[in-house]
């Protein structure tokens, strides 16, 4: 029974890890294009490198956080960066998490505008209202949403990949587009570093609150492997789609072009993945703000919702193209320190 409970918790942790990383950028395809697909088949090598970093880095980050008893990413930063630099790093990271959460909320607005014909502001308002509702359930709400949505994304990515193979279109249009520039070589490292830095906000408190370190390690490694498979499937499908740069939500257009019957269900899944990352970002920010100021959960949720309501005028694609690569390069230091810092003894 104990072993079964450990594996059950490991799968829950894996689902939260996957759901946190697969946000607006990943689920819509924009992030994958920005970091991998634009480099053609060189991006496929980058996907494999990122997958290794996700599996190793996620496990190391969570086990490290658990062993030092970190309750928030601020405490993990103190161990990684030292007492002098950590306040500055935590402040920068908080701004980064808030910025990425803002991109995800704008992504939710883009789904409603581009795929459903609603106004962007209506999509943002609905997303923030649902986020506030889930945040009232704290950790249970976070687990509940991710355990449902993450497997759906795996299923649809596999269906999209198989359908593209059956149609005979896999990778044909862009197979020759190979870019081995320095930017292409750094891309998988900056992508993994960026996502690990952003996922800290959720992974650190989850690691501490888990019942067993083995469940934490297994969950992180399972999550890393699932992320690798998802990245590879979506990257190969996007390589096969010649008009991917024309849309904010290219994966939805892929589904609409190749297999219309699944289109509306896939839009729901994309929105669900965006929503899980909005919840993850707000969950992590709430935990960090509580360290700085003794605010109640309900009032803090309302405050965050009002803050993020300001992003509704911004355009999703422009936000992502600017913020994600910038934050990726900034996060490389975190990846290096995860490798350099000694893992504390149990």
mmCIF file of C-alpha atoms in Angstrom:
data_model
loop_
_atom_site.group_PDB
_atom_site.id
_atom_site.type_symbol
_atom_site.label_atom_id
_atom_site.label_comp_id
_atom_site.label_asym_id
_atom_site.label_seq_id
_atom_site.Cartn_x
_atom_site.Cartn_y
_atom_site.Cartn_z
ATOM 1 C CA UNK A 1 0.000 0.000 0.000
ATOM 2 C CA UNK A 2 2.838 2.360 0.871
ATOM 3 C CA UNK A 3 4.557 1.740 -2.474
ATOM 4 C CA UNK A 4 1.264 2.310 -4.314
ATOM 5 C CA UNK A 5 0.772 5.598 -2.444
ATOM 6 C CA UNK A 6 4.331 6.680 -3.362
ATOM 7 C CA UNK A 7 3.723 6.049 -7.066
ATOM 8 C CA UNK A 8 0.355 7.800 -6.897
ATOM 9 C CA UNK A 9 2.006 10.877 -5.396
ATOM 10 C CA UNK A 10 4.839 10.647 -7.938
ATOM 11 C CA UNK A 11 2.331 10.772 -10.804
ATOM 12 C CA UNK A 12 0.599 13.753 -9.187
ATOM 13 C CA UNK A 13 3.935 15.581 -8.910
ATOM 14 C CA UNK A 14 4.764 14.645 -12.529
ATOM 15 C CA UNK A 15 1.392 16.011 -13.677
ATOM 16 C CA UNK A 16 2.010 19.315 -11.850
ATOM 17 C CA UNK A 17 5.538 19.535 -13.333
ATOM 18 C CA UNK A 18 4.230 18.902 -16.854
ATOM 19 C CA UNK A 19 1.242 21.205 -16.392
ATOM 20 C CA UNK A 20 3.441 24.023 -15.078
ATOM 21 C CA UNK A 21 5.902 23.861 -17.987
ATOM 22 C CA UNK A 22 3.235 23.351 -20.665
ATOM 23 C CA UNK A 23 1.816 26.832 -20.486
ATOM 24 C CA UNK A 24 0.553 29.247 -23.089
ATOM 25 C CA UNK A 25 3.740 29.032 -25.159
ATOM 26 C CA UNK A 26 4.111 25.259 -25.226
ATOM 27 C CA UNK A 27 0.450 24.310 -25.683
ATOM 28 C CA UNK A 28 -0.137 26.826 -28.470
ATOM 29 C CA UNK A 29 3.125 25.951 -30.252
ATOM 30 C CA UNK A 30 4.591 29.483 -30.202
ATOM 31 C CA UNK A 31 7.228 28.631 -27.602
ATOM 32 C CA UNK A 32 8.319 25.472 -29.449
ATOM 33 C CA UNK A 33 8.670 27.429 -32.694
ATOM 34 C CA UNK A 34 10.670 30.174 -30.954
ATOM 35 C CA UNK A 35 13.196 27.809 -29.331
ATOM 36 C CA UNK A 36 13.306 24.768 -31.662
ATOM 37 C CA UNK A 37 11.238 24.581 -34.857
ATOM 38 C CA UNK A 38 12.657 27.764 -36.391
ATOM 39 C CA UNK A 39 16.044 25.970 -36.486
ATOM 40 C CA UNK A 40 14.701 23.042 -38.517
ATOM 41 C CA UNK A 41 16.179 19.622 -37.800
ATOM 42 C CA UNK A 42 18.854 21.222 -35.614
ATOM 43 C CA UNK A 43 15.954 21.986 -33.309
ATOM 44 C CA UNK A 44 15.264 18.245 -33.026
ATOM 45 C CA UNK A 45 18.696 17.793 -31.446
ATOM 46 C CA UNK A 46 17.820 20.712 -29.182
ATOM 47 C CA UNK A 47 14.629 18.949 -28.065
ATOM 48 C CA UNK A 48 16.656 15.899 -26.993
ATOM 49 C CA UNK A 49 19.113 18.075 -25.051
ATOM 50 C CA UNK A 50 16.268 19.945 -23.355
ATOM 51 C CA UNK A 51 14.633 16.643 -22.431
ATOM 52 C CA UNK A 52 17.761 15.453 -20.620
ATOM 53 C CA UNK A 53 17.996 18.788 -18.794
ATOM 54 C CA UNK A 54 14.326 18.662 -17.775
ATOM 55 C CA UNK A 55 14.656 15.138 -16.367
ATOM 56 C CA UNK A 56 17.935 15.747 -14.539
ATOM 57 C CA UNK A 57 17.322 19.387 -13.570
ATOM 58 C CA UNK A 58 13.776 18.903 -12.302
ATOM 59 C CA UNK A 59 14.811 16.002 -10.054
ATOM 60 C CA UNK A 60 17.880 17.829 -8.738
ATOM 61 C CA UNK A 61 15.970 21.070 -8.099
ATOM 62 C CA UNK A 62 13.149 19.359 -6.198
ATOM 63 C CA UNK A 63 15.367 17.056 -4.127
ATOM 64 C CA UNK A 64 17.679 19.980 -3.290
ATOM 65 C CA UNK A 65 14.730 22.137 -2.222
ATOM 66 C CA UNK A 66 13.323 19.321 -0.070
ATOM 67 C CA UNK A 67 16.627 18.569 1.677
ATOM 68 C CA UNK A 68 17.183 22.188 2.690
ATOM 69 C CA UNK A 69 13.525 22.501 3.757
ATOM 70 C CA UNK A 70 12.783 25.370 1.351
ATOM 71 C CA UNK A 71 9.182 26.629 1.583
ATOM 72 C CA UNK A 72 9.536 29.022 -1.381
ATOM 73 C CA UNK A 73 11.919 29.700 -4.265
ATOM 74 C CA UNK A 74 13.452 32.525 -2.194
ATOM 75 C CA UNK A 75 14.892 29.968 0.243
ATOM 76 C CA UNK A 76 16.257 27.803 -2.575
ATOM 77 C CA UNK A 77 17.833 30.905 -4.145
ATOM 78 C CA UNK A 78 19.624 31.600 -0.869
ATOM 79 C CA UNK A 79 21.243 28.173 -1.055
ATOM 80 C CA UNK A 80 22.124 28.494 -4.754
ATOM 81 C CA UNK A 81 23.200 32.157 -4.974
ATOM 82 C CA UNK A 82 24.249 32.972 -1.383
ATOM 83 C CA UNK A 83 22.785 35.464 1.104
ATOM 84 C CA UNK A 84 24.201 38.534 -0.657
ATOM 85 C CA UNK A 85 22.837 37.904 -4.160
ATOM 86 C CA UNK A 86 19.669 35.950 -3.340
ATOM 87 C CA UNK A 87 17.389 38.941 -2.510
ATOM 88 C CA UNK A 88 18.150 40.476 -5.914
ATOM 89 C CA UNK A 89 17.747 37.120 -7.708
ATOM 90 C CA UNK A 90 14.433 36.459 -5.944
ATOM 91 C CA UNK A 91 13.144 39.895 -6.913
ATOM 92 C CA UNK A 92 14.154 39.366 -10.558
ATOM 93 C CA UNK A 93 12.640 35.884 -10.540
ATOM 94 C CA UNK A 94 9.384 37.181 -9.070
ATOM 95 C CA UNK A 95 9.187 39.740 -11.861
ATOM 96 C CA UNK A 96 9.944 36.986 -14.388
ATOM 97 C CA UNK A 97 7.230 34.683 -13.010
ATOM 98 C CA UNK A 98 4.757 37.561 -13.004
ATOM 99 C CA UNK A 99 5.777 38.409 -16.590
ATOM 100 C CA UNK A 100 5.374 34.823 -17.799
ATOM 101 C CA UNK A 101 2.031 34.470 -16.024
ATOM 102 C CA UNK A 102 0.974 37.666 -17.786
ATOM 103 C CA UNK A 103 1.995 36.104 -21.127
ATOM 104 C CA UNK A 104 -0.089 33.033 -20.309
ATOM 105 C CA UNK A 105 -3.131 35.132 -19.425
ATOM 106 C CA UNK A 106 -2.680 37.030 -22.692
ATOM 107 C CA UNK A 107 -2.452 33.603 -24.381
ATOM 108 C CA UNK A 108 -5.819 32.668 -22.917
ATOM 109 C CA UNK A 109 -7.214 35.882 -24.388
ATOM 110 C CA UNK A 110 -5.664 34.968 -27.764
ATOM 111 C CA UNK A 111 -7.410 31.570 -27.736
ATOM 112 C CA UNK A 112 -10.779 33.246 -27.254
ATOM 113 C CA UNK A 113 -10.042 35.940 -29.859
ATOM 114 C CA UNK A 114 -8.398 33.842 -32.592
ATOM 115 C CA UNK A 115 -10.253 30.544 -32.188
ATOM 116 C CA UNK A 116 -13.672 31.476 -30.757
ATOM 117 C CA UNK A 117 -14.235 35.005 -32.061
ATOM 118 C CA UNK A 118 -14.633 36.529 -28.579
ATOM 119 C CA UNK A 119 -12.867 39.686 -27.464
ATOM 120 C CA UNK A 120 -9.456 39.213 -25.878
ATOM 121 C CA UNK A 121 -10.621 41.045 -22.742
ATOM 122 C CA UNK A 122 -13.537 38.626 -22.270
ATOM 123 C CA UNK A 123 -11.149 35.648 -22.411
ATOM 124 C CA UNK A 124 -8.808 37.260 -19.897
ATOM 125 C CA UNK A 125 -11.676 38.084 -17.523
ATOM 126 C CA UNK A 126 -13.041 34.525 -17.630
ATOM 127 C CA UNK A 127 -9.571 33.041 -17.060
ATOM 128 C CA UNK A 128 -8.866 35.274 -14.063
ATOM 129 C CA UNK A 129 -12.259 34.478 -12.543
ATOM 130 C CA UNK A 130 -11.667 30.718 -12.852
ATOM 131 C CA UNK A 131 -8.106 31.115 -11.509
ATOM 132 C CA UNK A 132 -9.381 32.875 -8.398
ATOM 133 C CA UNK A 133 -11.889 30.056 -7.835
ATOM 134 C CA UNK A 134 -9.211 27.337 -8.085
ATOM 135 C CA UNK A 135 -6.783 29.264 -5.848
ATOM 136 C CA UNK A 136 -9.312 29.147 -3.015
ATOM 137 C CA UNK A 137 -8.648 25.387 -2.867
ATOM 138 C CA UNK A 138 -4.855 25.988 -2.669
ATOM 139 C CA UNK A 139 -2.720 22.837 -3.247
ATOM 140 C CA UNK A 140 -5.736 20.550 -3.864
ATOM 141 C CA UNK A 141 -6.940 22.837 -6.631
ATOM 142 C CA UNK A 142 -3.478 22.850 -8.246
ATOM 143 C CA UNK A 143 -3.256 19.037 -8.229
ATOM 144 C CA UNK A 144 -6.854 18.583 -9.382
ATOM 145 C CA UNK A 145 -6.534 20.754 -12.497
ATOM 146 C CA UNK A 146 -3.148 19.321 -13.579
ATOM 147 C CA UNK A 147 -4.013 15.657 -13.063
ATOM 148 C CA UNK A 148 -6.925 16.084 -15.490
ATOM 149 C CA UNK A 149 -5.387 18.337 -18.151
ATOM 150 C CA UNK A 150 -1.809 16.984 -18.512
ATOM 151 C CA UNK A 151 -2.851 13.477 -19.753
ATOM 152 C CA UNK A 152 -5.228 15.104 -22.253
ATOM 153 C CA UNK A 153 -2.325 17.079 -23.759
ATOM 154 C CA UNK A 154 -0.244 13.896 -24.076
ATOM 155 C CA UNK A 155 -3.135 12.139 -25.831
ATOM 156 C CA UNK A 156 -3.772 14.940 -28.326
ATOM 157 C CA UNK A 157 -0.078 15.445 -29.122
ATOM 158 C CA UNK A 158 0.177 11.718 -29.935
ATOM 159 C CA UNK A 159 -2.982 11.873 -32.096
ATOM 160 C CA UNK A 160 -1.668 14.929 -33.981
ATOM 161 C CA UNK A 161 1.656 13.174 -34.618
ATOM 162 C CA UNK A 162 0.064 9.931 -35.853
ATOM 163 C CA UNK A 163 -2.420 11.793 -38.070
ATOM 164 C CA UNK A 164 0.422 13.801 -39.647
ATOM 165 C CA UNK A 165 2.319 10.566 -40.429
ATOM 166 C CA UNK A 166 -0.795 8.972 -41.946
ATOM 167 C CA UNK A 167 -1.344 12.078 -44.097
ATOM 168 C CA UNK A 168 2.233 11.725 -45.413
ATOM 169 C CA UNK A 169 3.144 15.307 -44.440
ATOM 170 C CA UNK A 170 5.598 14.667 -41.604
ATOM 171 C CA UNK A 171 8.428 17.229 -41.805
ATOM 172 C CA UNK A 172 8.458 17.501 -45.605
ATOM 173 C CA UNK A 173 8.150 21.299 -46.014
ATOM 174 C CA UNK A 174 10.931 22.345 -43.622
ATOM 175 C CA UNK A 175 13.324 19.402 -43.484
ATOM 176 C CA UNK A 176 16.014 21.414 -45.311
ATOM 177 C CA UNK A 177 15.827 24.351 -42.893
ATOM 178 C CA UNK A 178 18.799 23.561 -40.666
ATOM 179 C CA UNK A 179 20.436 26.243 -38.526
ATOM 180 C CA UNK A 180 23.580 25.445 -36.531
ATOM 181 C CA UNK A 181 24.216 29.001 -35.345
ATOM 182 C CA UNK A 182 25.310 29.830 -31.782
ATOM 183 C CA UNK A 183 21.754 30.899 -30.986
ATOM 184 C CA UNK A 184 20.459 27.507 -32.123
ATOM 185 C CA UNK A 185 23.061 25.728 -29.967
ATOM 186 C CA UNK A 186 22.204 27.774 -26.865
ATOM 187 C CA UNK A 187 18.462 27.456 -27.397
ATOM 188 C CA UNK A 188 17.866 24.092 -25.616
ATOM 189 C CA UNK A 189 19.891 25.239 -22.596
ATOM 190 C CA UNK A 190 18.099 28.582 -22.321
ATOM 191 C CA UNK A 191 14.730 26.880 -22.827
ATOM 192 C CA UNK A 192 15.291 24.312 -20.070
ATOM 193 C CA UNK A 193 16.825 26.921 -17.745
ATOM 194 C CA UNK A 194 13.952 29.322 -18.306
ATOM 195 C CA UNK A 195 11.274 26.711 -17.624
ATOM 196 C CA UNK A 196 13.042 25.328 -14.552
ATOM 197 C CA UNK A 197 13.387 28.854 -13.186
ATOM 198 C CA UNK A 198 9.692 29.531 -13.752
ATOM 199 C CA UNK A 199 8.612 26.120 -12.417
ATOM 200 C CA UNK A 200 10.539 26.739 -9.170
ATOM 201 C CA UNK A 201 7.595 28.738 -7.872
ATOM 202 C CA UNK A 202 5.465 25.572 -7.897
ATOM 203 C CA UNK A 203 8.031 22.764 -7.598
ATOM 204 C CA UNK A 204 9.745 24.029 -4.435
ATOM 205 C CA UNK A 205 6.653 24.094 -2.169
ATOM 206 C CA UNK A 206 5.348 20.869 -3.740
ATOM 207 C CA UNK A 207 8.665 19.100 -3.009
ATOM 208 C CA UNK A 208 8.614 20.197 0.615
ATOM 209 C CA UNK A 209 4.999 19.167 1.184
ATOM 210 C CA UNK A 210 5.430 15.714 -0.427
ATOM 211 C CA UNK A 211 5.413 12.761 1.960
ATOM 212 C CA UNK A 212 8.556 11.047 0.645
ATOM 213 C CA UNK A 213 11.745 11.989 -1.237
ATOM 214 C CA UNK A 214 11.458 8.969 -3.498
ATOM 215 C CA UNK A 215 8.052 10.191 -4.681
ATOM 216 C CA UNK A 216 9.590 13.601 -5.382
ATOM 217 C CA UNK A 217 12.472 12.136 -7.399
ATOM 218 C CA UNK A 218 10.220 9.763 -9.326
ATOM 219 C CA UNK A 219 7.695 12.499 -10.014
ATOM 220 C CA UNK A 220 10.357 14.864 -11.337
ATOM 221 C CA UNK A 221 11.888 12.199 -13.585
ATOM 222 C CA UNK A 222 8.505 11.034 -14.889
ATOM 223 C CA UNK A 223 7.563 14.650 -15.580
ATOM 224 C CA UNK A 224 10.845 15.262 -17.402
ATOM 225 C CA UNK A 225 10.357 12.212 -19.624
ATOM 226 C CA UNK A 226 6.763 13.152 -20.471
ATOM 227 C CA UNK A 227 7.901 16.686 -21.333
ATOM 228 C CA UNK A 228 10.577 15.281 -23.656
ATOM 229 C CA UNK A 229 8.045 13.156 -25.550
ATOM 230 C CA UNK A 230 5.571 16.049 -25.800
ATOM 231 C CA UNK A 231 8.250 18.439 -27.047
ATOM 232 C CA UNK A 232 9.395 15.988 -29.712
ATOM 233 C CA UNK A 233 5.878 15.171 -30.958
ATOM 234 C CA UNK A 234 4.775 18.807 -31.188
ATOM 235 C CA UNK A 235 8.066 19.942 -32.743
ATOM 236 C CA UNK A 236 7.841 17.305 -35.495
ATOM 237 C CA UNK A 237 4.211 18.209 -36.220
ATOM 238 C CA UNK A 238 5.045 21.931 -36.407
ATOM 239 C CA UNK A 239 7.937 21.196 -38.776
ATOM 240 C CA UNK A 240 5.320 19.748 -41.105
ATOM 241 C CA UNK A 241 3.084 22.837 -41.084
ATOM 242 C CA UNK A 242 4.152 25.496 -43.637
ATOM 243 C CA UNK A 243 2.031 28.380 -42.254
ATOM 244 C CA UNK A 244 2.989 28.116 -38.573
ATOM 245 C CA UNK A 245 4.449 31.642 -38.380
ATOM 246 C CA UNK A 246 1.157 33.248 -39.429
ATOM 247 C CA UNK A 247 -0.750 32.382 -36.229
ATOM 248 C CA UNK A 248 -0.603 33.080 -32.498
ATOM 249 C CA UNK A 249 -2.027 29.578 -31.866
ATOM 250 C CA UNK A 250 -0.309 27.472 -34.569
ATOM 251 C CA UNK A 251 -1.098 24.065 -32.990
ATOM 252 C CA UNK A 252 -4.829 24.816 -33.144
ATOM 253 C CA UNK A 253 -4.431 25.659 -36.848
ATOM 254 C CA UNK A 254 -2.525 22.407 -37.410
ATOM 255 C CA UNK A 255 -5.442 20.474 -35.936
ATOM 256 C CA UNK A 256 -7.930 22.581 -37.893
ATOM 257 C CA UNK A 257 -6.055 21.925 -41.162
ATOM 258 C CA UNK A 258 -5.303 18.205 -40.821
ATOM 259 C CA UNK A 259 -8.207 16.844 -38.739
ATOM 260 C CA UNK A 260 -11.097 19.249 -38.263
ATOM 261 C CA UNK A 261 -13.194 16.738 -36.304
ATOM 262 C CA UNK A 262 -10.902 17.152 -33.261
ATOM 263 C CA UNK A 263 -10.493 20.918 -33.563
ATOM 264 C CA UNK A 264 -12.844 22.191 -30.862
ATOM 265 C CA UNK A 265 -11.796 19.555 -28.371
ATOM 266 C CA UNK A 266 -8.147 20.468 -28.966
ATOM 267 C CA UNK A 267 -8.889 24.163 -28.401
ATOM 268 C CA UNK A 268 -10.345 23.179 -25.015
ATOM 269 C CA UNK A 269 -7.174 21.196 -24.209
ATOM 270 C CA UNK A 270 -4.942 24.121 -25.233
ATOM 271 C CA UNK A 271 -6.946 26.439 -23.019
ATOM 272 C CA UNK A 272 -6.730 23.903 -20.191
ATOM 273 C CA UNK A 273 -2.924 23.788 -20.440
ATOM 274 C CA UNK A 274 -2.719 27.574 -20.492
ATOM 275 C CA UNK A 275 -4.974 27.657 -17.453
ATOM 276 C CA UNK A 276 -2.833 25.177 -15.496
ATOM 277 C CA UNK A 277 0.210 27.407 -15.942
ATOM 278 C CA UNK A 278 -1.752 30.516 -14.967
ATOM 279 C CA UNK A 279 -2.729 28.668 -11.779
ATOM 280 C CA UNK A 280 0.861 27.482 -11.255
ATOM 281 C CA UNK A 281 2.282 30.993 -11.630
ATOM 282 C CA UNK A 282 -0.288 32.551 -9.317
ATOM 283 C CA UNK A 283 0.159 29.701 -6.795
ATOM 284 C CA UNK A 284 3.937 30.262 -6.652
ATOM 285 C CA UNK A 285 3.604 34.037 -6.474
ATOM 286 C CA UNK A 286 1.078 33.717 -3.649
ATOM 287 C CA UNK A 287 3.465 31.490 -1.660
ATOM 288 C CA UNK A 288 6.314 33.967 -2.121
ATOM 289 C CA UNK A 289 4.219 37.039 -1.266
ATOM 290 C CA UNK A 290 3.126 35.345 1.963
ATOM 291 C CA UNK A 291 6.813 35.163 2.950
ATOM 292 C CA UNK A 292 7.074 38.954 2.490
ATOM 293 C CA UNK A 293 3.660 39.994 3.855
ATOM 294 C CA UNK A 294 1.121 38.132 6.065
ATOM 295 C CA UNK A 295 -1.822 38.276 3.649
ATOM 296 C CA UNK A 296 -4.728 35.815 3.747
ATOM 297 C CA UNK A 297 -5.178 33.443 0.818
ATOM 298 C CA UNK A 298 -8.483 34.907 -0.383
ATOM 299 C CA UNK A 299 -7.320 38.528 -0.296
ATOM 300 C CA UNK A 300 -4.032 37.619 -1.931
ATOM 301 C CA UNK A 301 -5.879 35.817 -4.741
ATOM 302 C CA UNK A 302 -8.068 38.867 -5.349
ATOM 303 C CA UNK A 303 -4.984 41.128 -5.366
ATOM 304 C CA UNK A 304 -3.197 38.949 -7.958
ATOM 305 C CA UNK A 305 -6.294 38.798 -10.164
ATOM 306 C CA UNK A 306 -6.596 42.582 -10.150
ATOM 307 C CA UNK A 307 -2.879 42.909 -10.943
ATOM 308 C CA UNK A 308 -3.032 40.547 -13.925
ATOM 309 C CA UNK A 309 -6.203 42.141 -15.269
ATOM 310 C CA UNK A 310 -3.880 44.875 -16.546
ATOM 311 C CA UNK A 311 -2.404 42.531 -19.213
ATOM 312 C CA UNK A 312 -5.585 42.313 -21.288
ATOM 313 C CA UNK A 313 -4.574 45.102 -23.755
ATOM 314 C CA UNK A 314 -1.272 43.368 -24.671
ATOM 315 C CA UNK A 315 -0.837 41.073 -27.682
ATOM 316 C CA UNK A 316 0.183 37.507 -26.838
ATOM 317 C CA UNK A 317 2.568 36.741 -29.716
ATOM 318 C CA UNK A 318 4.583 39.926 -29.233
ATOM 319 C CA UNK A 319 4.837 39.391 -25.466
ATOM 320 C CA UNK A 320 6.093 35.821 -25.878
ATOM 321 C CA UNK A 321 8.668 36.587 -28.598
ATOM 322 C CA UNK A 322 10.223 39.306 -26.440
ATOM 323 C CA UNK A 323 9.927 37.958 -22.881
ATOM 324 C CA UNK A 324 10.663 34.228 -23.272
ATOM 325 C CA UNK A 325 14.085 34.367 -25.019
ATOM 326 C CA UNK A 326 15.206 37.221 -22.722
ATOM 327 C CA UNK A 327 14.273 35.309 -19.573
ATOM 328 C CA UNK A 328 15.820 32.144 -21.039
ATOM 329 C CA UNK A 329 19.276 33.673 -21.255
ATOM 330 C CA UNK A 330 18.892 35.197 -17.782
ATOM 331 C CA UNK A 331 18.049 31.759 -16.351
ATOM 332 C CA UNK A 332 21.220 30.031 -17.612
ATOM 333 C CA UNK A 333 22.958 30.959 -14.354
ATOM 334 C CA UNK A 334 20.385 28.905 -12.427
ATOM 335 C CA UNK A 335 21.087 25.839 -14.574
ATOM 336 C CA UNK A 336 24.819 26.213 -14.027
ATOM 337 C CA UNK A 337 24.402 26.548 -10.231
ATOM 338 C CA UNK A 338 22.115 23.507 -10.054
ATOM 339 C CA UNK A 339 25.017 21.570 -11.551
ATOM 340 C CA UNK A 340 27.744 23.192 -9.443
ATOM 341 C CA UNK A 341 26.094 23.268 -5.988
ATOM 342 C CA UNK A 342 26.478 20.148 -3.879
ATOM 343 C CA UNK A 343 23.287 18.246 -3.115
ATOM 344 C CA UNK A 344 22.780 18.425 0.700
ATOM 345 C CA UNK A 345 22.894 15.182 2.649
ATOM 346 C CA UNK A 346 19.587 13.721 3.826
#
